[in-house]
PDB file of C-alpha atoms in Angstrom:
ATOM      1  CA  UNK A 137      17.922   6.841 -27.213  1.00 55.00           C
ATOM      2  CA  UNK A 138      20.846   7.585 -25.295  1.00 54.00           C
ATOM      3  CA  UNK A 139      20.687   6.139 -20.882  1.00 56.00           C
ATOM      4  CA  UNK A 140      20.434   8.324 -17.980  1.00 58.00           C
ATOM      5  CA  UNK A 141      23.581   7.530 -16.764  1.00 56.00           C
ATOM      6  CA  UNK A 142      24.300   8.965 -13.176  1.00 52.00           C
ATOM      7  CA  UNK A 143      27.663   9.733 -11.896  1.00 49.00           C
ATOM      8  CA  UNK A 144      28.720   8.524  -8.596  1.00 49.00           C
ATOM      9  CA  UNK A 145      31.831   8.573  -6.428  1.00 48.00           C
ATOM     10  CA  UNK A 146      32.249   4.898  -6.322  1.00 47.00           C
ATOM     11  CA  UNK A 147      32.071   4.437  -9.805  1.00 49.00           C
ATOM     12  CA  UNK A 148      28.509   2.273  -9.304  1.00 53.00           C
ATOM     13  CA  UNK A 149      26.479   1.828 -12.348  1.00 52.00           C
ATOM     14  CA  UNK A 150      23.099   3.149 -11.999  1.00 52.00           C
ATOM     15  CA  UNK A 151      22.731   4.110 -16.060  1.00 59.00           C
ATOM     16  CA  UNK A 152      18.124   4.130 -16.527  1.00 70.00           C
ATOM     17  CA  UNK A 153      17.042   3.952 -19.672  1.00 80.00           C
ATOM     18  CA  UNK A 154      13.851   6.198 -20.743  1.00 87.00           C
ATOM     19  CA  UNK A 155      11.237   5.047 -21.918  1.00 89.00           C
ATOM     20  CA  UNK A 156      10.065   5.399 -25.646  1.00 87.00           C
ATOM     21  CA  UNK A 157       6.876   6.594 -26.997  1.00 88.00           C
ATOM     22  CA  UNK A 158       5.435   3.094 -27.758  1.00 89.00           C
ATOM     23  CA  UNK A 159       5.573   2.232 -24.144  1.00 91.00           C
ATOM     24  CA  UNK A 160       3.916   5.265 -22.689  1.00 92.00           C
ATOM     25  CA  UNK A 161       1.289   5.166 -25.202  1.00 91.00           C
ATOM     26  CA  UNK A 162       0.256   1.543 -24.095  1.00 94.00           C
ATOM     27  CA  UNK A 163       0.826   2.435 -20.261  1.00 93.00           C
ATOM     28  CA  UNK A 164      -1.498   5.416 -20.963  1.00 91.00           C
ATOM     29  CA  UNK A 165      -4.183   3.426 -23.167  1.00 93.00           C
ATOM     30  CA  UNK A 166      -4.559   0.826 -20.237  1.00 94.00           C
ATOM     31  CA  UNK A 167      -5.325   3.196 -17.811  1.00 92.00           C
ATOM     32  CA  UNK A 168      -7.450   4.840 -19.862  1.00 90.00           C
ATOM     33  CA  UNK A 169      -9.332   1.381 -19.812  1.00 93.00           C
ATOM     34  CA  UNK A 170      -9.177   1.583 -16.598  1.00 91.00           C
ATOM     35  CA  UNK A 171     -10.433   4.649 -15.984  1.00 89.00           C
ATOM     36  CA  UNK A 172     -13.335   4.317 -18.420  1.00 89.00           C
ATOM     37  CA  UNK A 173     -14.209   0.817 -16.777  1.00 90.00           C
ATOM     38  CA  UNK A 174     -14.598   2.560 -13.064  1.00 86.00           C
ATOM     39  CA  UNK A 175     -16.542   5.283 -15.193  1.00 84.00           C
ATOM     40  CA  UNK A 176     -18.850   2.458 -16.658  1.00 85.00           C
ATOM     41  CA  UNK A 177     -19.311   0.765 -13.355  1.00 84.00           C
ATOM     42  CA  UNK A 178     -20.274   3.945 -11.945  1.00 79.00           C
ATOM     43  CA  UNK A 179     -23.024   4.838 -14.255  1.00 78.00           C
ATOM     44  CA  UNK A 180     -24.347   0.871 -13.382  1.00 81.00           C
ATOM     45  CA  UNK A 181     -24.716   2.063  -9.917  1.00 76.00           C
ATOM     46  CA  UNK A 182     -26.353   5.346 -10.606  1.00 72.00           C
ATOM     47  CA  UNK A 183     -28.855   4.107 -12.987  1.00 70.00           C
ATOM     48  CA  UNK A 184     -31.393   2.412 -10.536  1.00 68.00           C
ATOM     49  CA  UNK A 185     -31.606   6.138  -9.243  1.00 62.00           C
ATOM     50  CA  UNK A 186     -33.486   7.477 -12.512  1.00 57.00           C
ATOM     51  CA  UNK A 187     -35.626   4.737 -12.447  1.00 60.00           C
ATOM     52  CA  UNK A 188     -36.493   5.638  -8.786  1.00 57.00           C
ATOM     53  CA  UNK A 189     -36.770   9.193  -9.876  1.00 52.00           C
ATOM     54  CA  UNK A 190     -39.250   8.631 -12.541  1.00 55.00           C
ATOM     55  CA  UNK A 191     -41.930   7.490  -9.751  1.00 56.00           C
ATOM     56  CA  UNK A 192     -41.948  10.922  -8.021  1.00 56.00           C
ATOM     57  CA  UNK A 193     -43.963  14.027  -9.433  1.00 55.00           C
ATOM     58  CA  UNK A 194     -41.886  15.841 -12.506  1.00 58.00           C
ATOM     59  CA  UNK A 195     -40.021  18.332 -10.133  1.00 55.00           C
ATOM     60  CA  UNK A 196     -38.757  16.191  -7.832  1.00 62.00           C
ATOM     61  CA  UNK A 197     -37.798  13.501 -10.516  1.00 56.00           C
ATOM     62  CA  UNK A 198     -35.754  16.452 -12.338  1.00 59.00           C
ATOM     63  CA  UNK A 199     -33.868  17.196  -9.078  1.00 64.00           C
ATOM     64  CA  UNK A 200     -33.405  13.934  -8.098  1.00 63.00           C
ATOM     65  CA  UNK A 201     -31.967  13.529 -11.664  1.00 64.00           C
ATOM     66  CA  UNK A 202     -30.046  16.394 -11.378  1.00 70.00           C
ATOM     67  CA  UNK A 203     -27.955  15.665  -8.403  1.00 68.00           C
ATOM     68  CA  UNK A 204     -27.188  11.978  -9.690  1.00 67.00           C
ATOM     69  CA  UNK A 205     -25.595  13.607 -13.207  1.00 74.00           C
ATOM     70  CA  UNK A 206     -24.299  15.934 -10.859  1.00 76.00           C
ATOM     71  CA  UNK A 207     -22.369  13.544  -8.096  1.00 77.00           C
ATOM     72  CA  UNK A 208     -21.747  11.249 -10.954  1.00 76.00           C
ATOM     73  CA  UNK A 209     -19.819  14.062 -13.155  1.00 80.00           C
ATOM     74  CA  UNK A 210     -17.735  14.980  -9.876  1.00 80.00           C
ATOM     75  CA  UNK A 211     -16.874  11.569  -9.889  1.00 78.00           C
ATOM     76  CA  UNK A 212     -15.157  11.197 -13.327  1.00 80.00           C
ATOM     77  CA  UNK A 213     -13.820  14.756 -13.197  1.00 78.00           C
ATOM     78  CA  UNK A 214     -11.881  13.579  -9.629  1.00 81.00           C
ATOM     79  CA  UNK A 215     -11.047  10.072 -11.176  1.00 84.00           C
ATOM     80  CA  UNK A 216      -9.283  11.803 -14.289  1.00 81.00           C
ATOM     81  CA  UNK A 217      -7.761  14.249 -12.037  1.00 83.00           C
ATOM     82  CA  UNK A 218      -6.514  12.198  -8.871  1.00 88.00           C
ATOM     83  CA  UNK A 219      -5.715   9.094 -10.674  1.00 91.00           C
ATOM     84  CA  UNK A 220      -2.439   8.562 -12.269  1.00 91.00           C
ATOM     85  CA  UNK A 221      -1.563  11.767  -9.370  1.00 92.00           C
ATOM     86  CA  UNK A 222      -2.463   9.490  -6.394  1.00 91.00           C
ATOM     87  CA  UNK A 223      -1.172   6.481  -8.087  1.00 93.00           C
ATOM     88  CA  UNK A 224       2.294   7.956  -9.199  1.00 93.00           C
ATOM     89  CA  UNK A 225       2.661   9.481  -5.791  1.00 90.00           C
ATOM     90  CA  UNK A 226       1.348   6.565  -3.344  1.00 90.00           C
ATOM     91  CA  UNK A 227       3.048   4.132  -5.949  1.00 89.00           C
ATOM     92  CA  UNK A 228       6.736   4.675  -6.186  1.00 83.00           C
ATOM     93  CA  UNK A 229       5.984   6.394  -9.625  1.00 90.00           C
ATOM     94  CA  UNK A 230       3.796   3.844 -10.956  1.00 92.00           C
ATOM     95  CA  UNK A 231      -0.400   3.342 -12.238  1.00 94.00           C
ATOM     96  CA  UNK A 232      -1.614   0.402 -13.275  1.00 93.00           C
ATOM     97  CA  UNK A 233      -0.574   0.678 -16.995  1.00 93.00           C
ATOM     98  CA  UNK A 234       2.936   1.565 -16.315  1.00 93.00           C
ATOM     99  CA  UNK A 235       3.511  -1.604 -13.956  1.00 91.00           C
ATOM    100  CA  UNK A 236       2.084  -3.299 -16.365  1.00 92.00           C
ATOM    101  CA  UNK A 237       4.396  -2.189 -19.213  1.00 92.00           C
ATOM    102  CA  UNK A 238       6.984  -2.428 -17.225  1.00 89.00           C
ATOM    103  CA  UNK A 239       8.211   1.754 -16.680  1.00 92.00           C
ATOM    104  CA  UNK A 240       8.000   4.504 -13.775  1.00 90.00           C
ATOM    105  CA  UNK A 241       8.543   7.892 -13.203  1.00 92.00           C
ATOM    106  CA  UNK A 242      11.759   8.545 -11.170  1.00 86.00           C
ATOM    107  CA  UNK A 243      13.801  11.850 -10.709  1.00 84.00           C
ATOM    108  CA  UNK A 244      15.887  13.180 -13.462  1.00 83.00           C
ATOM    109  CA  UNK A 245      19.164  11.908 -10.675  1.00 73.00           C
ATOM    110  CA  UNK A 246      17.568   8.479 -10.762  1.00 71.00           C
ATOM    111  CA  UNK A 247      15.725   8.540  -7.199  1.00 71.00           C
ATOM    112  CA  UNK A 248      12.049   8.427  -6.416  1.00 77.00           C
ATOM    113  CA  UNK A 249       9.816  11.297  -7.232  1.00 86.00           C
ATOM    114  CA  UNK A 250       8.818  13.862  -4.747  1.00 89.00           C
ATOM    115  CA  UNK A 251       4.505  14.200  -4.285  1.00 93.00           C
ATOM    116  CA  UNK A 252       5.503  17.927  -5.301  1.00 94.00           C
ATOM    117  CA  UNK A 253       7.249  16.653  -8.920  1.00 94.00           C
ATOM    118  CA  UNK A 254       3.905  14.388  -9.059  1.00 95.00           C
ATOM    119  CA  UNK A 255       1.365  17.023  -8.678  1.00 94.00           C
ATOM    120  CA  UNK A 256       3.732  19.258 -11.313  1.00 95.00           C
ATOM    121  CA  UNK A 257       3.869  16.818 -13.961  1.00 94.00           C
ATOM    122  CA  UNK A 258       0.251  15.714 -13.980  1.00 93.00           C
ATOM    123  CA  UNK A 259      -1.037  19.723 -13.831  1.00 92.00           C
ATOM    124  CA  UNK A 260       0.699  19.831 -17.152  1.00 92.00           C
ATOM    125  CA  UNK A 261      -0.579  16.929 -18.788  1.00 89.00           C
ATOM    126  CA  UNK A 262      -3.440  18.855 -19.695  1.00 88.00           C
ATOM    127  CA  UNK A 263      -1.170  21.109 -21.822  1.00 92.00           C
ATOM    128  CA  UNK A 264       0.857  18.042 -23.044  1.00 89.00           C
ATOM    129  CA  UNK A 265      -2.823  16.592 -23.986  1.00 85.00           C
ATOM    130  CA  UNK A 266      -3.693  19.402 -26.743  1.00 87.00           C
ATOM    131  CA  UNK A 267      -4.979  19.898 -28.989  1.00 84.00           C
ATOM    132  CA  UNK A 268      -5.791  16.441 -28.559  1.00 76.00           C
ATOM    133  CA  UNK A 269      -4.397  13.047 -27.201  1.00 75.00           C
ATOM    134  CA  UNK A 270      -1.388  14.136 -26.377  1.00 82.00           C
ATOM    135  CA  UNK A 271       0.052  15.582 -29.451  1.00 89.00           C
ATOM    136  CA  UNK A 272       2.133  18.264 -27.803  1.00 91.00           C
ATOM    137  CA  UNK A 273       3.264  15.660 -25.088  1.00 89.00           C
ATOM    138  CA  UNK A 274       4.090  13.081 -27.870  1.00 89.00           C
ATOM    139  CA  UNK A 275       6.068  15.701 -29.922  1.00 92.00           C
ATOM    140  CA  UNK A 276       8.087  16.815 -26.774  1.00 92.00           C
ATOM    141  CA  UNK A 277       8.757  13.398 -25.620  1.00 90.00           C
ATOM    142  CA  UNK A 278      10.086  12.486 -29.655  1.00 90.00           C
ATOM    143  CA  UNK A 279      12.287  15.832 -29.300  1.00 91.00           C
ATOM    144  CA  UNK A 280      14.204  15.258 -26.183  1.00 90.00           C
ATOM    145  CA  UNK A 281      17.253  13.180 -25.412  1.00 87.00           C
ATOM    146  CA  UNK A 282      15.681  11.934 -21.978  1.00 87.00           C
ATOM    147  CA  UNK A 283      12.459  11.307 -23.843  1.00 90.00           C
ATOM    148  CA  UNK A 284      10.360  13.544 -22.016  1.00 92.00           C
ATOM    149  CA  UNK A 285       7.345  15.962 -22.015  1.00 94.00           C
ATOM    150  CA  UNK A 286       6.225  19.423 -20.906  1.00 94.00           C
ATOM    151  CA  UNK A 287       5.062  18.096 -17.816  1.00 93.00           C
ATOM    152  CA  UNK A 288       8.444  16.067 -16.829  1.00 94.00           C
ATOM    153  CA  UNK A 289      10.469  18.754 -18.503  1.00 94.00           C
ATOM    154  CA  UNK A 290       9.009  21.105 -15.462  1.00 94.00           C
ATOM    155  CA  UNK A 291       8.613  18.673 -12.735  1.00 93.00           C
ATOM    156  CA  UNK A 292      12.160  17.749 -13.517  1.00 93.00           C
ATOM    157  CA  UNK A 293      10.978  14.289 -14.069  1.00 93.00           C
ATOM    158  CA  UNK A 294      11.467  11.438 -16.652  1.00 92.00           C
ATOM    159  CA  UNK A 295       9.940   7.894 -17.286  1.00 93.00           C
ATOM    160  CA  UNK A 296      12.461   5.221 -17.363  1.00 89.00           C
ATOM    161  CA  UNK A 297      12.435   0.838 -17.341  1.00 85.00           C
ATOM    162  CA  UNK A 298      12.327  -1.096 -15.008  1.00 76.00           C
ATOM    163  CA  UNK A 299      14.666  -3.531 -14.813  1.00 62.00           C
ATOM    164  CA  UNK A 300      13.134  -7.282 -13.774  1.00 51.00           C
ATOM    165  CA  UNK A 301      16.541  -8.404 -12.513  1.00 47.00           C
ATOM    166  CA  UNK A 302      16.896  -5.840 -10.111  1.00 51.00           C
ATOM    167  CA  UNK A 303      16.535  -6.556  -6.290  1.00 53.00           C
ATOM    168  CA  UNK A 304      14.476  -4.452  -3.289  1.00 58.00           C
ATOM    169  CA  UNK A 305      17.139  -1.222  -2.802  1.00 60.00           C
ATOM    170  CA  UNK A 306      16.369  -1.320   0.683  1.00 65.00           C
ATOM    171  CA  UNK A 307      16.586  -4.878   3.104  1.00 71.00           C
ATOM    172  CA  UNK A 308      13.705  -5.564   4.435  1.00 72.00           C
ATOM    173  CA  UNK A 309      15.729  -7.161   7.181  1.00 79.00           C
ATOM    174  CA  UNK A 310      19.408  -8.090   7.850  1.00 84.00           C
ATOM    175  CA  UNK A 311      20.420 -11.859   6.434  1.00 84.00           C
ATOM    176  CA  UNK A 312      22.917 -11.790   8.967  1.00 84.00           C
ATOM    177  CA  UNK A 313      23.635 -11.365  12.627  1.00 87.00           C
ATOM    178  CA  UNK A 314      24.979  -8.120  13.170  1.00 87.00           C
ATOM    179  CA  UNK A 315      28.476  -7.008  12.607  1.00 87.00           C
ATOM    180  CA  UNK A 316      28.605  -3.200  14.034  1.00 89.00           C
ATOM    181  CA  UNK A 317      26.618  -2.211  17.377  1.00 87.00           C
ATOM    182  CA  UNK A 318      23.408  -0.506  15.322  1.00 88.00           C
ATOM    183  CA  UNK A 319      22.339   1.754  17.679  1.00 89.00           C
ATOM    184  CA  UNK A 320      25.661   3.138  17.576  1.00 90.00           C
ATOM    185  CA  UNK A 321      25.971   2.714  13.650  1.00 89.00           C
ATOM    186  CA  UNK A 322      21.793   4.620  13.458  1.00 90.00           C
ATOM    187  CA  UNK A 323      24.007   8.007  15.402  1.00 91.00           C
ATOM    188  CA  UNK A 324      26.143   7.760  12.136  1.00 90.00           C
ATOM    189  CA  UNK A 325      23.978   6.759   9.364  1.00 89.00           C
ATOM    190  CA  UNK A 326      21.419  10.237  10.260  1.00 89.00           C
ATOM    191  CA  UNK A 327      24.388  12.474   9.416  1.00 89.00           C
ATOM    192  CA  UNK A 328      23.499  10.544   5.543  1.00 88.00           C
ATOM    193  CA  UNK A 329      21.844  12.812   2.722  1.00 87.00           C
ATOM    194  CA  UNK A 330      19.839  10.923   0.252  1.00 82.00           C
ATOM    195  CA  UNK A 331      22.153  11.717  -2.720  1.00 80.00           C
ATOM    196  CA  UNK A 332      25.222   9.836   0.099  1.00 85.00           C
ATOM    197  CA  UNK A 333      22.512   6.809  -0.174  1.00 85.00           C
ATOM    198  CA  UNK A 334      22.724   6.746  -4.081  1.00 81.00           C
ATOM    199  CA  UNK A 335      25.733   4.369  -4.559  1.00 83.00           C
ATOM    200  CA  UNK A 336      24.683   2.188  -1.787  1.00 86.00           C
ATOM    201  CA  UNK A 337      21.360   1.617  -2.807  1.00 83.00           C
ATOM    202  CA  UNK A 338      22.486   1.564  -6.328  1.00 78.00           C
ATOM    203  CA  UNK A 339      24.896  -1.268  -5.771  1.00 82.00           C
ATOM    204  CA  UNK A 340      22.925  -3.109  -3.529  1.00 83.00           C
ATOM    205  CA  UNK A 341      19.705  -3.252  -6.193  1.00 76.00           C
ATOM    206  CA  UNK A 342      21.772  -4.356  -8.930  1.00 74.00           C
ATOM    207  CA  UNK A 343      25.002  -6.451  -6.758  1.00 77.00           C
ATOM    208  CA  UNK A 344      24.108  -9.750  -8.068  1.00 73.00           C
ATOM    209  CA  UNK A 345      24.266  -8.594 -11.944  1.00 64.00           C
ATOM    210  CA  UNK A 346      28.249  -8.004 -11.056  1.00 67.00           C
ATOM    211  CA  UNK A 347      31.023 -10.713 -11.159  1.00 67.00           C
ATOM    212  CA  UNK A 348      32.801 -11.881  -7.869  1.00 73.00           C
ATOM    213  CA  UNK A 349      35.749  -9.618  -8.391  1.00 79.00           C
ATOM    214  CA  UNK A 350      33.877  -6.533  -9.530  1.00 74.00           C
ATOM    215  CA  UNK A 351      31.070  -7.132  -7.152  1.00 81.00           C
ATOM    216  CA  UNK A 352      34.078  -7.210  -4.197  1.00 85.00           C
ATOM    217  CA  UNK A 353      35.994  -3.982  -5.497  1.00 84.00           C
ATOM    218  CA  UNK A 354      32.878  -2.248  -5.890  1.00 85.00           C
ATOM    219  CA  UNK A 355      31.462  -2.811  -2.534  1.00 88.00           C
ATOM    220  CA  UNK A 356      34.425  -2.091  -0.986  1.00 90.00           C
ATOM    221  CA  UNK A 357      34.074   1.411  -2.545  1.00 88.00           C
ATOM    222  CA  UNK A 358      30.474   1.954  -1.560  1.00 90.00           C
ATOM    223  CA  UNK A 359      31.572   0.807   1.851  1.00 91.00           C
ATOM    224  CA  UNK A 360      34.213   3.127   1.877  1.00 91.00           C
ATOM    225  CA  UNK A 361      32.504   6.346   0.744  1.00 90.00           C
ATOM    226  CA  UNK A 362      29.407   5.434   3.328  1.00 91.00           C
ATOM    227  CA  UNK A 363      32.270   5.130   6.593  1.00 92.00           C
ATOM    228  CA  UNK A 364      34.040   8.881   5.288  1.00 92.00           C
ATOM    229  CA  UNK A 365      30.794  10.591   4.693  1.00 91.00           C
ATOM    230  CA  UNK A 366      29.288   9.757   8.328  1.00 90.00           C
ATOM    231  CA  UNK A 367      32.597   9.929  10.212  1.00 92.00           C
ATOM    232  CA  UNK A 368      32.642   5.839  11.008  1.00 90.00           C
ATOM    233  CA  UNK A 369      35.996   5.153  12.227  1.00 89.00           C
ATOM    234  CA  UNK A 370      35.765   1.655  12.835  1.00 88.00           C
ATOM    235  CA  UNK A 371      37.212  -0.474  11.136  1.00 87.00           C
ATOM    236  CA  UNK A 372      35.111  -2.178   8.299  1.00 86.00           C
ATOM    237  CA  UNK A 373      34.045  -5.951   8.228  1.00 85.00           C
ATOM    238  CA  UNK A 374      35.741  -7.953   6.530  1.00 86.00           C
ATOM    239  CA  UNK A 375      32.568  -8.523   3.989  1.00 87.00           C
ATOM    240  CA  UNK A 376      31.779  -5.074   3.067  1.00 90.00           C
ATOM    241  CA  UNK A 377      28.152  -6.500   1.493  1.00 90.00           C
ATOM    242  CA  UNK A 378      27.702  -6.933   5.542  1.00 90.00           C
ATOM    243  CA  UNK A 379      28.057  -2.900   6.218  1.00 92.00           C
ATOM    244  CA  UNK A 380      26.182  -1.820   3.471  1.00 92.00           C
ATOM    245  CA  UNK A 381      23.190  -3.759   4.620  1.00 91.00           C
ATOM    246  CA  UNK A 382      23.291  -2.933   7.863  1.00 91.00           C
ATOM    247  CA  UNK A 383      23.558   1.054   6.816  1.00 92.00           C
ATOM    248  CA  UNK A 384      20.408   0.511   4.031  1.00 91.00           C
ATOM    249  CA  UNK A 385      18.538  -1.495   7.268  1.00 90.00           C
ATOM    250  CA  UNK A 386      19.254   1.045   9.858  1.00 89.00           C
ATOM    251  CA  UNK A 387      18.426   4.260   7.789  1.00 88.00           C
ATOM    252  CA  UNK A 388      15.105   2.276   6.593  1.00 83.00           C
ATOM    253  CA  UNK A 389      14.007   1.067   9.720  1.00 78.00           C
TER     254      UNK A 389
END
């Protein structure tokens, strides 16, 4: 199984390694035990109500009846539906099985996925579930290099590790008193696109895996490529860690 690997001016490594078969099948079987539990807990709730039915006359009871199996069956068809969608989407790629297991569904370019790409790849899964299981999905997934199915395949998608040593890619605040005027430095940081943010959030996620010298050639790059792609003339601090934090902060917060 070959890594994502995605190329970046700077030279930062932010290689993602998809995730096998084994791994999605055990993500998928615990929410399915999830999903089944909720379902179970459900039909504890909705029982009392056909034992409260069978008191009234048989017409009523039937109707009564009825619209329980009726709500209840809305129910499970929305929980199947709506969630691993809601979860994936609301969840930085993630349901409960996959954060358990340890995966998540990212962008074939290595950033988050889009609610669009969510709703795509989970409309398909009901093709990538026939004829049963997931057999066309688990055929598709064994097939491709990226280890992906119909649903990613369109949605343009693909389910990769996590990686436990990684840190937050955005600072939830600064460690350090400011080295640039920010107001001046959130004027610059707007003219960034998302893909400019790729090296800097790579390198910040994963700066502590790098030796001292690497860590300080690489930042300087990332530092670098941020200051030419929103026209900062200034004249960079001497830590370049210190810039790249306060770009992540300001275009976060």
């Amino acid at each position: 199984m070959d890594p994502i690997r995605i190329d970046t001016p700077e030279s930062v490594d932010l290689s993602l390694e998809p995730a096998g078969l084994g791994s999605r099948f055990l993500a998928a079987l615990i929410d399915a035990l999830v999903q089944y539990g909720v379902i179970f807990a459900l039909m504890l709730v909705t029982l009392p109500s056909f034992s409260i039915a069978a008191i009234f006359e048989e017409a009523t009871a039937f109707a009564t009846i009825n619209f329980v199996l009726a709500i209840l069956l809305v129910a499970v068809a929305l929980l199947f539906f709506l969630y691993k969608l809601l979860l994936e989407a609301l969840w930085n790629g993630q349901t409960l099985g996959k954060r358990a297991v340890g995966i998540r569904v990212v962008q074939a370019n290595g950033m988050p996925v889009t609610f669009l790409q969510v709703v795509i790849r989970n409309l398909l899964r009901i093709i990538d579930y026939l004829p049963g299981y997931y057999l066309i999905g688990s055929i598709c997934v064994l097939a491709t290099r990226r280890r992906q199915r119909l649903g990613d395949l369109a949605a343009g998608t693909v389910v990769v590790r996590d990686r436990p040593a990684e840190l937050p890619v955005v600072p939830d605040r600064l460690s350090h008193t400011p080295v640039t005027d920010l107001t001046r430095l959130r004027e610059h940081v707007l003219r960034l696109r998302e893909e400019d943010l790729l090296p800097a959030r790579g390198y910040w996620q994963r700066r502590l895996q790098l030796d001292g010298p690497s860590r300080a050639r690489v930042a300087a790059k990332v530092a670098e490529g941020l200051a030419a792609r929103m026209g900062w003339t200034d004249p960079l601090p001497p830590y370049p860690d210190d810039f790249i934090e306060e770009v992540l902060y300001v275009r976060a917060h």
